[in-house]
mmCIF file of C-alpha atoms in Angstrom:
data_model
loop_
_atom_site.group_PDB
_atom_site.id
_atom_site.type_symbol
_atom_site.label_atom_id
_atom_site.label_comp_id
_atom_site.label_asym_id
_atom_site.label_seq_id
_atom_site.Cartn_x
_atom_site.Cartn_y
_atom_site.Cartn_z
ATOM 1 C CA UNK A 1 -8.106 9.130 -13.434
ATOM 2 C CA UNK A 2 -5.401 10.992 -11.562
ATOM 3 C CA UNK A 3 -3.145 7.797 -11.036
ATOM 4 C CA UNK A 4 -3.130 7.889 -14.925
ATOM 5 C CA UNK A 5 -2.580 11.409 -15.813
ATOM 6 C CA UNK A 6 -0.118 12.074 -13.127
ATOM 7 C CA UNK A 7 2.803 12.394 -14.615
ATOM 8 C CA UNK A 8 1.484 11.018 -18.418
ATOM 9 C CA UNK A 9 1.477 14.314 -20.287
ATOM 10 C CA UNK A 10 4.746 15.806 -19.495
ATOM 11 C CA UNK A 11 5.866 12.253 -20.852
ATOM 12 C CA UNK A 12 4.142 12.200 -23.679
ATOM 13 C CA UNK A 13 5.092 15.365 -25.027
ATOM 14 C CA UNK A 14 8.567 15.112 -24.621
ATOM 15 C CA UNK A 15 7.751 12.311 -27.225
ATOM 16 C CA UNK A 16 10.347 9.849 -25.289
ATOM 17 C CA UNK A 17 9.957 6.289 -27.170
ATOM 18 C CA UNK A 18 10.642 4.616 -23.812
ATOM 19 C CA UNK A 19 8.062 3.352 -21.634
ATOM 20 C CA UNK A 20 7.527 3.851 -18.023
ATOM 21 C CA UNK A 21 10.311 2.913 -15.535
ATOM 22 C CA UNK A 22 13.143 2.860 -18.081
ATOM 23 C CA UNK A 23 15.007 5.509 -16.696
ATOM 24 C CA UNK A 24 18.202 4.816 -14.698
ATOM 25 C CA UNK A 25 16.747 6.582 -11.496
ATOM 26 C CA UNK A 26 13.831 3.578 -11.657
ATOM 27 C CA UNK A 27 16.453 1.278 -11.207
ATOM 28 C CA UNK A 28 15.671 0.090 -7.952
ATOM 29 C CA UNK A 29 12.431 -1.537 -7.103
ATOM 30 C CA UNK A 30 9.591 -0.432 -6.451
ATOM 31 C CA UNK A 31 9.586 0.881 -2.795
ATOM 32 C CA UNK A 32 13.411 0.863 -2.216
ATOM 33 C CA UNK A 33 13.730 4.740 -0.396
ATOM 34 C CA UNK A 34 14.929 7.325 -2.394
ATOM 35 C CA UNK A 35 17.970 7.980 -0.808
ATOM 36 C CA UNK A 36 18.756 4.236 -0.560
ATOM 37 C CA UNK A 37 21.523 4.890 -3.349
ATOM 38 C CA UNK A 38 25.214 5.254 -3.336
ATOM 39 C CA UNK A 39 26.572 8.566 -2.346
ATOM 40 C CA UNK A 40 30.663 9.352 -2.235
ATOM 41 C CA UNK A 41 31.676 10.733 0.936
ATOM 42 C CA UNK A 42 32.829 13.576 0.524
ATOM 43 C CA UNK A 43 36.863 14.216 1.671
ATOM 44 C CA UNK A 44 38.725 17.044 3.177
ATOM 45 C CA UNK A 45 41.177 18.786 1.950
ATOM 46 C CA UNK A 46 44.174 18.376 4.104
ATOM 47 C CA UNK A 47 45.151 21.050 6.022
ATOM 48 C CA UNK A 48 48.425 22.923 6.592
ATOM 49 C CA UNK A 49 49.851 23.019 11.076
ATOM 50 C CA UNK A 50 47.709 24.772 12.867
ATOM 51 C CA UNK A 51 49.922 26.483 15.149
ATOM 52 C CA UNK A 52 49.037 27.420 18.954
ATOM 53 C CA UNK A 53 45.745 25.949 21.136
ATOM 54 C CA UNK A 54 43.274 27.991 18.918
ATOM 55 C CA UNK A 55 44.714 25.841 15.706
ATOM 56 C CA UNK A 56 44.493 22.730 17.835
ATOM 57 C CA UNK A 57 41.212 23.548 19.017
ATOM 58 C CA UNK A 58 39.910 24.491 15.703
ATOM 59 C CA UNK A 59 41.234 20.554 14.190
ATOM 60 C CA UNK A 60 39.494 19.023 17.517
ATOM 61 C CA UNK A 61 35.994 20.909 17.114
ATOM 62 C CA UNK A 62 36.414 19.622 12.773
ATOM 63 C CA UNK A 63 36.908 16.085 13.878
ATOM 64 C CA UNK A 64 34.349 16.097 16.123
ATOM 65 C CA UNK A 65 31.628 17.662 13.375
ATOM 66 C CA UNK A 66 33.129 15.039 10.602
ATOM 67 C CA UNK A 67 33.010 11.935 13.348
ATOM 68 C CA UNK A 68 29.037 13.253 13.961
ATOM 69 C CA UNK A 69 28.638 13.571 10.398
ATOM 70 C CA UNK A 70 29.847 9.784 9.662
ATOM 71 C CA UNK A 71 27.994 8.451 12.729
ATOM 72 C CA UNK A 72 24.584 10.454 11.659
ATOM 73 C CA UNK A 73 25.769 8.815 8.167
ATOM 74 C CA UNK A 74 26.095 5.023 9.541
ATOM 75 C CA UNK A 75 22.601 5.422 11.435
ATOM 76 C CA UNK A 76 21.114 6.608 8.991
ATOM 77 C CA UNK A 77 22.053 3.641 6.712
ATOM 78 C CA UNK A 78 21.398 1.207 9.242
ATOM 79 C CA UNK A 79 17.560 2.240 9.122
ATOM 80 C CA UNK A 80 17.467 2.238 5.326
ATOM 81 C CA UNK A 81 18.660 -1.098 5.108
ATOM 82 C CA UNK A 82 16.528 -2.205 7.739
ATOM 83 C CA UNK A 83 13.373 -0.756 5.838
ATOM 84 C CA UNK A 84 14.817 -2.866 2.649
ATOM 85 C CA UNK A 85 14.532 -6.275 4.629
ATOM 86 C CA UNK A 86 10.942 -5.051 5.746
ATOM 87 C CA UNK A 87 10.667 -4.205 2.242
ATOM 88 C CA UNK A 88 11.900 -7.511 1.000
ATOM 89 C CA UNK A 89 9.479 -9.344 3.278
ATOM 90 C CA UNK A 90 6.452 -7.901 2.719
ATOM 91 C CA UNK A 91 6.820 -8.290 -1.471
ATOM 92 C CA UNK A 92 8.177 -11.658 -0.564
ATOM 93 C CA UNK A 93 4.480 -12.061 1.843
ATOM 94 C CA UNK A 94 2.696 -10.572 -1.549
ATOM 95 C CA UNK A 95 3.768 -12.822 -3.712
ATOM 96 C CA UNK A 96 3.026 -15.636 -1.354
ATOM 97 C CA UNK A 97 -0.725 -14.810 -1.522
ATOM 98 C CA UNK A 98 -0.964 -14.772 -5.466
ATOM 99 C CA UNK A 99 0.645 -18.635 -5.572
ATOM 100 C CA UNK A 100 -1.045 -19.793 -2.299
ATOM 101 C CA UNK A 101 -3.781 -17.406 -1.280
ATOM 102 C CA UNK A 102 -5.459 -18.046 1.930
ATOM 103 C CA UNK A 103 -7.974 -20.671 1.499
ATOM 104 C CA UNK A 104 -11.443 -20.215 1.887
ATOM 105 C CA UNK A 105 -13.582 -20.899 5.557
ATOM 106 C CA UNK A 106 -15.771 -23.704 5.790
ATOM 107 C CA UNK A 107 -18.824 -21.333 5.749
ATOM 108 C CA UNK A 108 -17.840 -19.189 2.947
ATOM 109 C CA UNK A 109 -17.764 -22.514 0.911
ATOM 110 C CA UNK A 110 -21.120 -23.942 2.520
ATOM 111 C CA UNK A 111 -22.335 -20.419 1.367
ATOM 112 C CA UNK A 112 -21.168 -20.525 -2.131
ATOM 113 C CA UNK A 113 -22.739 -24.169 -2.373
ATOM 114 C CA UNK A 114 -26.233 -23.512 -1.149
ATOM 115 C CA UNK A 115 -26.240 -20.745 -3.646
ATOM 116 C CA UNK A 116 -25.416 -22.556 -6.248
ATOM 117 C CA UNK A 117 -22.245 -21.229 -6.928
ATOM 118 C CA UNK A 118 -18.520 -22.213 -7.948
ATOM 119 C CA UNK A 119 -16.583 -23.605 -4.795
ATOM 120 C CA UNK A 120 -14.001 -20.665 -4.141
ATOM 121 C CA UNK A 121 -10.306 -21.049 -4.105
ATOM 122 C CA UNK A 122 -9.656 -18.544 -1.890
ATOM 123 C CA UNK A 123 -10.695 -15.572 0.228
ATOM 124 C CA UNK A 124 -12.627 -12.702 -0.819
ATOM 125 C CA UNK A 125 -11.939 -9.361 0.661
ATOM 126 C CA UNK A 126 -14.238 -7.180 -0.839
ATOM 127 C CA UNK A 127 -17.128 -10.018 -0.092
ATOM 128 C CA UNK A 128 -16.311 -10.199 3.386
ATOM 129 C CA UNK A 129 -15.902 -6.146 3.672
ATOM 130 C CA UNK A 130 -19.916 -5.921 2.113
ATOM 131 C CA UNK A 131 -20.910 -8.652 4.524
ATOM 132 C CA UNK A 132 -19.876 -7.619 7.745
ATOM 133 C CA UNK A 133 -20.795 -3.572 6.597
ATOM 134 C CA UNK A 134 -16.501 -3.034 7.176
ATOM 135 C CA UNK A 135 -16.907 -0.596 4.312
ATOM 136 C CA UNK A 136 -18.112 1.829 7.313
ATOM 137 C CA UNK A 137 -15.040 0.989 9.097
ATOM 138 C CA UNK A 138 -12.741 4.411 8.353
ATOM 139 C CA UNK A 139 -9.057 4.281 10.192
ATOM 140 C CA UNK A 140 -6.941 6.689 9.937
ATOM 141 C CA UNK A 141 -2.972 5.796 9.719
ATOM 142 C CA UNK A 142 -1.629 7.621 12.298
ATOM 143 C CA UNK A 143 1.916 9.704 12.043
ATOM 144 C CA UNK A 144 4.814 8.786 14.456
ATOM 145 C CA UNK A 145 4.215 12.040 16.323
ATOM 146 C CA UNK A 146 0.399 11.165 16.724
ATOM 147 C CA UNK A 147 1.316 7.477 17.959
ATOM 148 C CA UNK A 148 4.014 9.000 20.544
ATOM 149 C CA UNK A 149 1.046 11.073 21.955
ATOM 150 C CA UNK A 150 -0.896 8.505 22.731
ATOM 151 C CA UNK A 151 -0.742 4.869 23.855
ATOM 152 C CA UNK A 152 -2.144 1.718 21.663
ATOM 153 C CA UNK A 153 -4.185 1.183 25.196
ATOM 154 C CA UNK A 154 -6.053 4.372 24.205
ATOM 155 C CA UNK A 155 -6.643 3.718 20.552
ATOM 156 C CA UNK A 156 -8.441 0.730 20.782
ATOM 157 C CA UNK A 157 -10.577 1.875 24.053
ATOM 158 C CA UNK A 158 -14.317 1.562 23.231
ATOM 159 C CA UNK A 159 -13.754 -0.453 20.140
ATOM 160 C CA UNK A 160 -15.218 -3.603 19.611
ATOM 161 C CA UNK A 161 -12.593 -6.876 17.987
ATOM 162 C CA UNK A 162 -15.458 -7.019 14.913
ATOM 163 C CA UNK A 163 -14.926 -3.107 14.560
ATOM 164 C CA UNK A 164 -10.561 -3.603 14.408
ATOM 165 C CA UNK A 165 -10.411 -5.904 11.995
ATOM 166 C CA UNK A 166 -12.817 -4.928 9.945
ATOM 167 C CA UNK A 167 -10.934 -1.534 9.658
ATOM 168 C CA UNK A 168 -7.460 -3.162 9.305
ATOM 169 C CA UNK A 169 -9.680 -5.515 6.434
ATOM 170 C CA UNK A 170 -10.718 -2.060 4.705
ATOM 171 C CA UNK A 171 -7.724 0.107 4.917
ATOM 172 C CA UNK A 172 -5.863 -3.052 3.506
ATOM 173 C CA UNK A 173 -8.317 -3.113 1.180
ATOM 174 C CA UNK A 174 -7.639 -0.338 -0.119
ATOM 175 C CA UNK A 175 -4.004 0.106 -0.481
ATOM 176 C CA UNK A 176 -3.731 -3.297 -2.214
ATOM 177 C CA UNK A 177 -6.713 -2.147 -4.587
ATOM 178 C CA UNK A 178 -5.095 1.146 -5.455
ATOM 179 C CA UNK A 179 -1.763 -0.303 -6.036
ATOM 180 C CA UNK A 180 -3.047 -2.983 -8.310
ATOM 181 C CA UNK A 181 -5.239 -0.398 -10.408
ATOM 182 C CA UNK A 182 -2.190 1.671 -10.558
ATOM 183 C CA UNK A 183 -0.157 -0.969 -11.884
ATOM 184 C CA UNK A 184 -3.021 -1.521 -14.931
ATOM 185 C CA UNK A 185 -3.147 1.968 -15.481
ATOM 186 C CA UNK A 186 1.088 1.842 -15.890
ATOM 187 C CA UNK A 187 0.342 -1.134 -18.329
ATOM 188 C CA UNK A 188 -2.401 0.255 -20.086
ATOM 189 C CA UNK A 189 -0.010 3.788 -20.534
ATOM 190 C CA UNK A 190 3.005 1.787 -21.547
ATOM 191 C CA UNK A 191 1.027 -0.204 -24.636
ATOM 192 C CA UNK A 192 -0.594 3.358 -25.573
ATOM 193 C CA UNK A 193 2.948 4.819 -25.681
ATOM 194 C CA UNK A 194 3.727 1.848 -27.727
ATOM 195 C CA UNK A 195 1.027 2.784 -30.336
ATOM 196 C CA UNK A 196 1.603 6.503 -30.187
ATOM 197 C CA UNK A 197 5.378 5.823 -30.832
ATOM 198 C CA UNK A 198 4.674 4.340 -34.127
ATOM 199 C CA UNK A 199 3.358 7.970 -35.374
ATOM 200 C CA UNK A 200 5.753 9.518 -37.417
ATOM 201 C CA UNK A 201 7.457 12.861 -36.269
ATOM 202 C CA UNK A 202 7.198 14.462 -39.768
ATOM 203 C CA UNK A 203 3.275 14.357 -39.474
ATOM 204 C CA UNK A 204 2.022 15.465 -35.941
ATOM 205 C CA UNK A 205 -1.273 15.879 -36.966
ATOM 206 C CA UNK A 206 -1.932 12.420 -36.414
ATOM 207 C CA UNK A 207 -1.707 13.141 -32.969
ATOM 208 C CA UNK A 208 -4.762 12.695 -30.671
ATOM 209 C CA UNK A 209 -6.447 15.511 -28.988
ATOM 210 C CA UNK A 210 -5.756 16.105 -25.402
ATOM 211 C CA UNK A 211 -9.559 14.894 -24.713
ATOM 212 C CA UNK A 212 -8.992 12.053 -27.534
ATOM 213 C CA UNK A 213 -5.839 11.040 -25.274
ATOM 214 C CA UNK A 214 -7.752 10.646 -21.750
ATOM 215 C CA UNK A 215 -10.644 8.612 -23.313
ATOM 216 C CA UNK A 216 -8.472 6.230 -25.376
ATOM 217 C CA UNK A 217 -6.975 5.614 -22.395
ATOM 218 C CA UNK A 218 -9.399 5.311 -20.105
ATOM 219 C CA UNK A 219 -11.139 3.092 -22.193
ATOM 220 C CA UNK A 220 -8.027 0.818 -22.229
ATOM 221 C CA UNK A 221 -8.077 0.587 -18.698
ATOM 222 C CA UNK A 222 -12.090 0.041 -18.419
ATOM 223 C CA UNK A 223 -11.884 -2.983 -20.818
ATOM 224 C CA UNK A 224 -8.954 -4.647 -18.897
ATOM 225 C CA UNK A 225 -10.211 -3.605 -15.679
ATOM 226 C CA UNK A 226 -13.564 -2.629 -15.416
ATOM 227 C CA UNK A 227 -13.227 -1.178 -11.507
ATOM 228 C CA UNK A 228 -10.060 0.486 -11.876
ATOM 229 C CA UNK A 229 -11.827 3.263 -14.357
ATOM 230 C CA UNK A 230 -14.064 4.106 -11.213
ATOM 231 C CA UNK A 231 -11.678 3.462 -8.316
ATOM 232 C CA UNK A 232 -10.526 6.449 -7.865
ATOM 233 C CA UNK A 233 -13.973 8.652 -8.102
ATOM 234 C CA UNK A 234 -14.559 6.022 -5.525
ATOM 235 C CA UNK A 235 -11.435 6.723 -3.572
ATOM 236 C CA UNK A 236 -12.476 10.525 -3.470
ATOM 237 C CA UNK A 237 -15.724 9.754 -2.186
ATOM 238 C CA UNK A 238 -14.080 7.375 0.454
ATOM 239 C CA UNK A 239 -16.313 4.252 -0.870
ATOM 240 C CA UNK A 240 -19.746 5.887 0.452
ATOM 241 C CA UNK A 241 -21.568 5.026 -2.691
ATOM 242 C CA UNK A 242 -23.062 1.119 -2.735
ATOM 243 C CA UNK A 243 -21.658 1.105 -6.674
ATOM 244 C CA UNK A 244 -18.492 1.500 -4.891
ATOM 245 C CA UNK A 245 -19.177 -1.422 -2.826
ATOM 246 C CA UNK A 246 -19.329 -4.540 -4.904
ATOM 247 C CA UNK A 247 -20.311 -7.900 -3.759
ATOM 248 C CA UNK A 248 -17.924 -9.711 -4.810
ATOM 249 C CA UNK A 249 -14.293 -9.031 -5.656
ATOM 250 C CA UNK A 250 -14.293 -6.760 -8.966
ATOM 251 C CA UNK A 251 -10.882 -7.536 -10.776
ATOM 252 C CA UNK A 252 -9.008 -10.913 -12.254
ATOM 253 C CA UNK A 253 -8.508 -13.725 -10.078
ATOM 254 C CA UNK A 254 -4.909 -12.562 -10.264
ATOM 255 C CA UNK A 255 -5.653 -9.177 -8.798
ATOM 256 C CA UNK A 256 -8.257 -11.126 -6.297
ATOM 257 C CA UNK A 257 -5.714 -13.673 -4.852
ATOM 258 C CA UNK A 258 -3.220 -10.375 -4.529
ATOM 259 C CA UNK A 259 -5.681 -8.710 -2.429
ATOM 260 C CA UNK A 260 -6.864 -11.770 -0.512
ATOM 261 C CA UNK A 261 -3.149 -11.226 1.315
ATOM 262 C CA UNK A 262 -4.872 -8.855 3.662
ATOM 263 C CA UNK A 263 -6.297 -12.054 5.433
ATOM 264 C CA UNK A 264 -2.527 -13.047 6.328
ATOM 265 C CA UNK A 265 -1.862 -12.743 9.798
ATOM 266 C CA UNK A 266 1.778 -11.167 9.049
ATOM 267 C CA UNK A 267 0.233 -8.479 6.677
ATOM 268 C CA UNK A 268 -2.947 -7.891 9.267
ATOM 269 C CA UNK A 269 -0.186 -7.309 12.009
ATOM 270 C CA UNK A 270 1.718 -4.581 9.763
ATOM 271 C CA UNK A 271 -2.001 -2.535 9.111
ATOM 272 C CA UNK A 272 -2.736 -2.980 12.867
ATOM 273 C CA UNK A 273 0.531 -1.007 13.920
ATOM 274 C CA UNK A 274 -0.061 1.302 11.039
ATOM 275 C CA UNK A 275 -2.880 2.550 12.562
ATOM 276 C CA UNK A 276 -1.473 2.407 16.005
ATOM 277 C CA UNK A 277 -3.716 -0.634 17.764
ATOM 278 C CA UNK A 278 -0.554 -2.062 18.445
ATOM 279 C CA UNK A 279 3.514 -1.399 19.074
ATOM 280 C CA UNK A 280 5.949 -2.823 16.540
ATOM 281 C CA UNK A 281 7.191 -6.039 17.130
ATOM 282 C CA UNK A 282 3.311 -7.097 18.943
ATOM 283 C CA UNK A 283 1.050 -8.838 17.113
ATOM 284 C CA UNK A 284 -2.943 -8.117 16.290
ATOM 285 C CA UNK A 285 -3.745 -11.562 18.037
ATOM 286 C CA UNK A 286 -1.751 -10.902 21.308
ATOM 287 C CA UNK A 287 -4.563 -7.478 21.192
ATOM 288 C CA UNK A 288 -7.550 -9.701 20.258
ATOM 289 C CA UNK A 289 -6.403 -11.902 23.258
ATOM 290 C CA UNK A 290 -6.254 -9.151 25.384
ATOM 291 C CA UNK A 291 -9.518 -7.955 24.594
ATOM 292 C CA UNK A 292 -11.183 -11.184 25.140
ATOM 293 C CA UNK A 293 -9.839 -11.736 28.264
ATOM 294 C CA UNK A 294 -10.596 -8.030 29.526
ATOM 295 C CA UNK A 295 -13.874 -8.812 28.308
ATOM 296 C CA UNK A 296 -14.360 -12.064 30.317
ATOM 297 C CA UNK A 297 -13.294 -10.373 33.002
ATOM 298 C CA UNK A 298 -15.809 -7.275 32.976
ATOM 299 C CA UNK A 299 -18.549 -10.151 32.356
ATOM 300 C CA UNK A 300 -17.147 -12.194 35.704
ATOM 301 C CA UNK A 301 -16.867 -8.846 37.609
ATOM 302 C CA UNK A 302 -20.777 -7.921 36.608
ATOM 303 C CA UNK A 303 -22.408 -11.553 37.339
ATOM 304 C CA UNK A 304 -19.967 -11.554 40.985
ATOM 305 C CA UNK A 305 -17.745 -14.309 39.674
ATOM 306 C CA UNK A 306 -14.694 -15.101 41.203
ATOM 307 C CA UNK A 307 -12.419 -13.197 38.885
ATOM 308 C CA UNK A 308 -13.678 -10.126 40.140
ATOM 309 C CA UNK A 309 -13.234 -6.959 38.699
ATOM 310 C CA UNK A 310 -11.807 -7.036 35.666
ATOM 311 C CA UNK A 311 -11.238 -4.589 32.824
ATOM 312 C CA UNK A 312 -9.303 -4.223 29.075
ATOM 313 C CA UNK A 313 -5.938 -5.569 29.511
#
């Protein structure tokens, strides 16, 4: 698995006892940006009198670089701690879902009753994605530059509402499955660690081989979480395959109700401007709205109703 070996070896073999995210540059959460971390301002030496215009000049055009400097500083900043409060609400949104995932439709329940299965407790992603074929769904998150070249008028022209939210429901998907298999494959590295540390340093030979290593661990992560040993072949072959395409959520309920939090409106509307159907600070049902309406009025507009010609809003 590459989320597993990235990074593994070259921690291994430095045989450091510690386990993953002990360092003091992991710190911070998970997510918090990089350069989200104190920095000292550098000061300037003081200079002697400048004598004449040119000296004066020379102090005026230092200022002015220093005062862009701190303002480029202060901006700067200002987005980085607005990303933390996005940051902040999102994990808070996460969390959410795991202690009160969204509850179940009335038809998914009649569904699970008439087949003679246990009422659910909440929504299932991965059975809604096989039902409604939004495996086949592919969007692509678009860059800032690509969403400047074109409007969120354009991206969603010729797309149906089914087709949008089953591709926000997949990428979503996705992420939240990748990030929970990562974070198995971190516990599953951090408990072989644990065993591997308890191998004394006067008798290496102990040591597993290279091949021994990947399919120990591996193994570990197959018997916790079945899915997560194939998600990423799956990944690679973008979920083509129908034993990449289970019926039914494949992980823990815990891992279930964490991904069911791509039903919530609030993360929906974060996937939708990711992917550039709408502009930040919209919302996916102001679009769906839109659509519906454009849609009524193209059907008044065909029949000769009195709305008359109407198109996409």
């Amino acid at each position: 698995l590459r989320f597993v070996r990235d990074g593994f070896l070259s921690f291994l073999f430095k045989k450091n006892k510690g386990r993953l995210g002990d360092s003091a540059s992991d710190s911070l959460p998970v997510g918090v940006p990089p350069a989200f971390r104190a920095k000292s301002v550098p000061t300037s030496a003081s200079t002697g009198t400048a004598s004449g215009a040119a000296g004066s000049a020379q102090r005026s055009t230092a200022d002015t670089l220093k005062i862009n400097a701190l303002e480029a500083k202060v901006q700067k900043t200002e987005e980085e701690s607005e990303q933390m409060k996005k940051l902040a609400t999102h994990a808070s949104l996460l969390l959410d879902s795991v202690l009160f995932p969204v509850k179940p439709t009335t038809d998914e329940i009649t569904a699970a009753t008439v087949a003679g299965k246990e009422k659910p407790t909440f929504r299932d992603v991965y059975s809604e994605l096989k039902k409604t074929n939004g495996w086949d769904a592919k969007a692509k998150l678009l860059t800032e530059k690509e969403k400047e070249s074109t409007s969120s008028t354009d991206r969603v022209a010729g797309k149906s509402i089914e087709t949008i939210n089953s591709e926000i429901l997949r990428t979503c998907a996705l992420e939240l499955s990748l990030d929970y298999c990562t974070r198995v494959s971190t516990h599953a590295t951090n408990d072989f660690l644990d065993e591997l540390s308890k191998i004394s340093d006067d008798d290496i030979s102990e040591y597993p081989s290279m091949l021994e290593l990947e399919q120990k661990l591996v193994a570990m992560i197959k018997e916790d979480e079945p899915f997560c040993a194939v998600f990423d072949d799956c990944l690679n072959k973008d979920f083509d395959d129908e034993s990449c395409r289970p019926d039914v959520c494949p992980f823990k309920e815990a891992g279930c109700r964490y991904i069911s939090s791509c039903f919530l409106d609030s993360i929906q509307d974060e996937y939708a401007i990711a992917i550039g159907y709408i502009n930040e600070g919209k919302t996916l049902s102001s679009l769906v709205d839109a659509m519906e309406m454009g849609a009524a009025y193209a059907a008044a507009g065909a029949a000769g109703g009195g709305w008359g010609v109407g198109g996409a809003v």
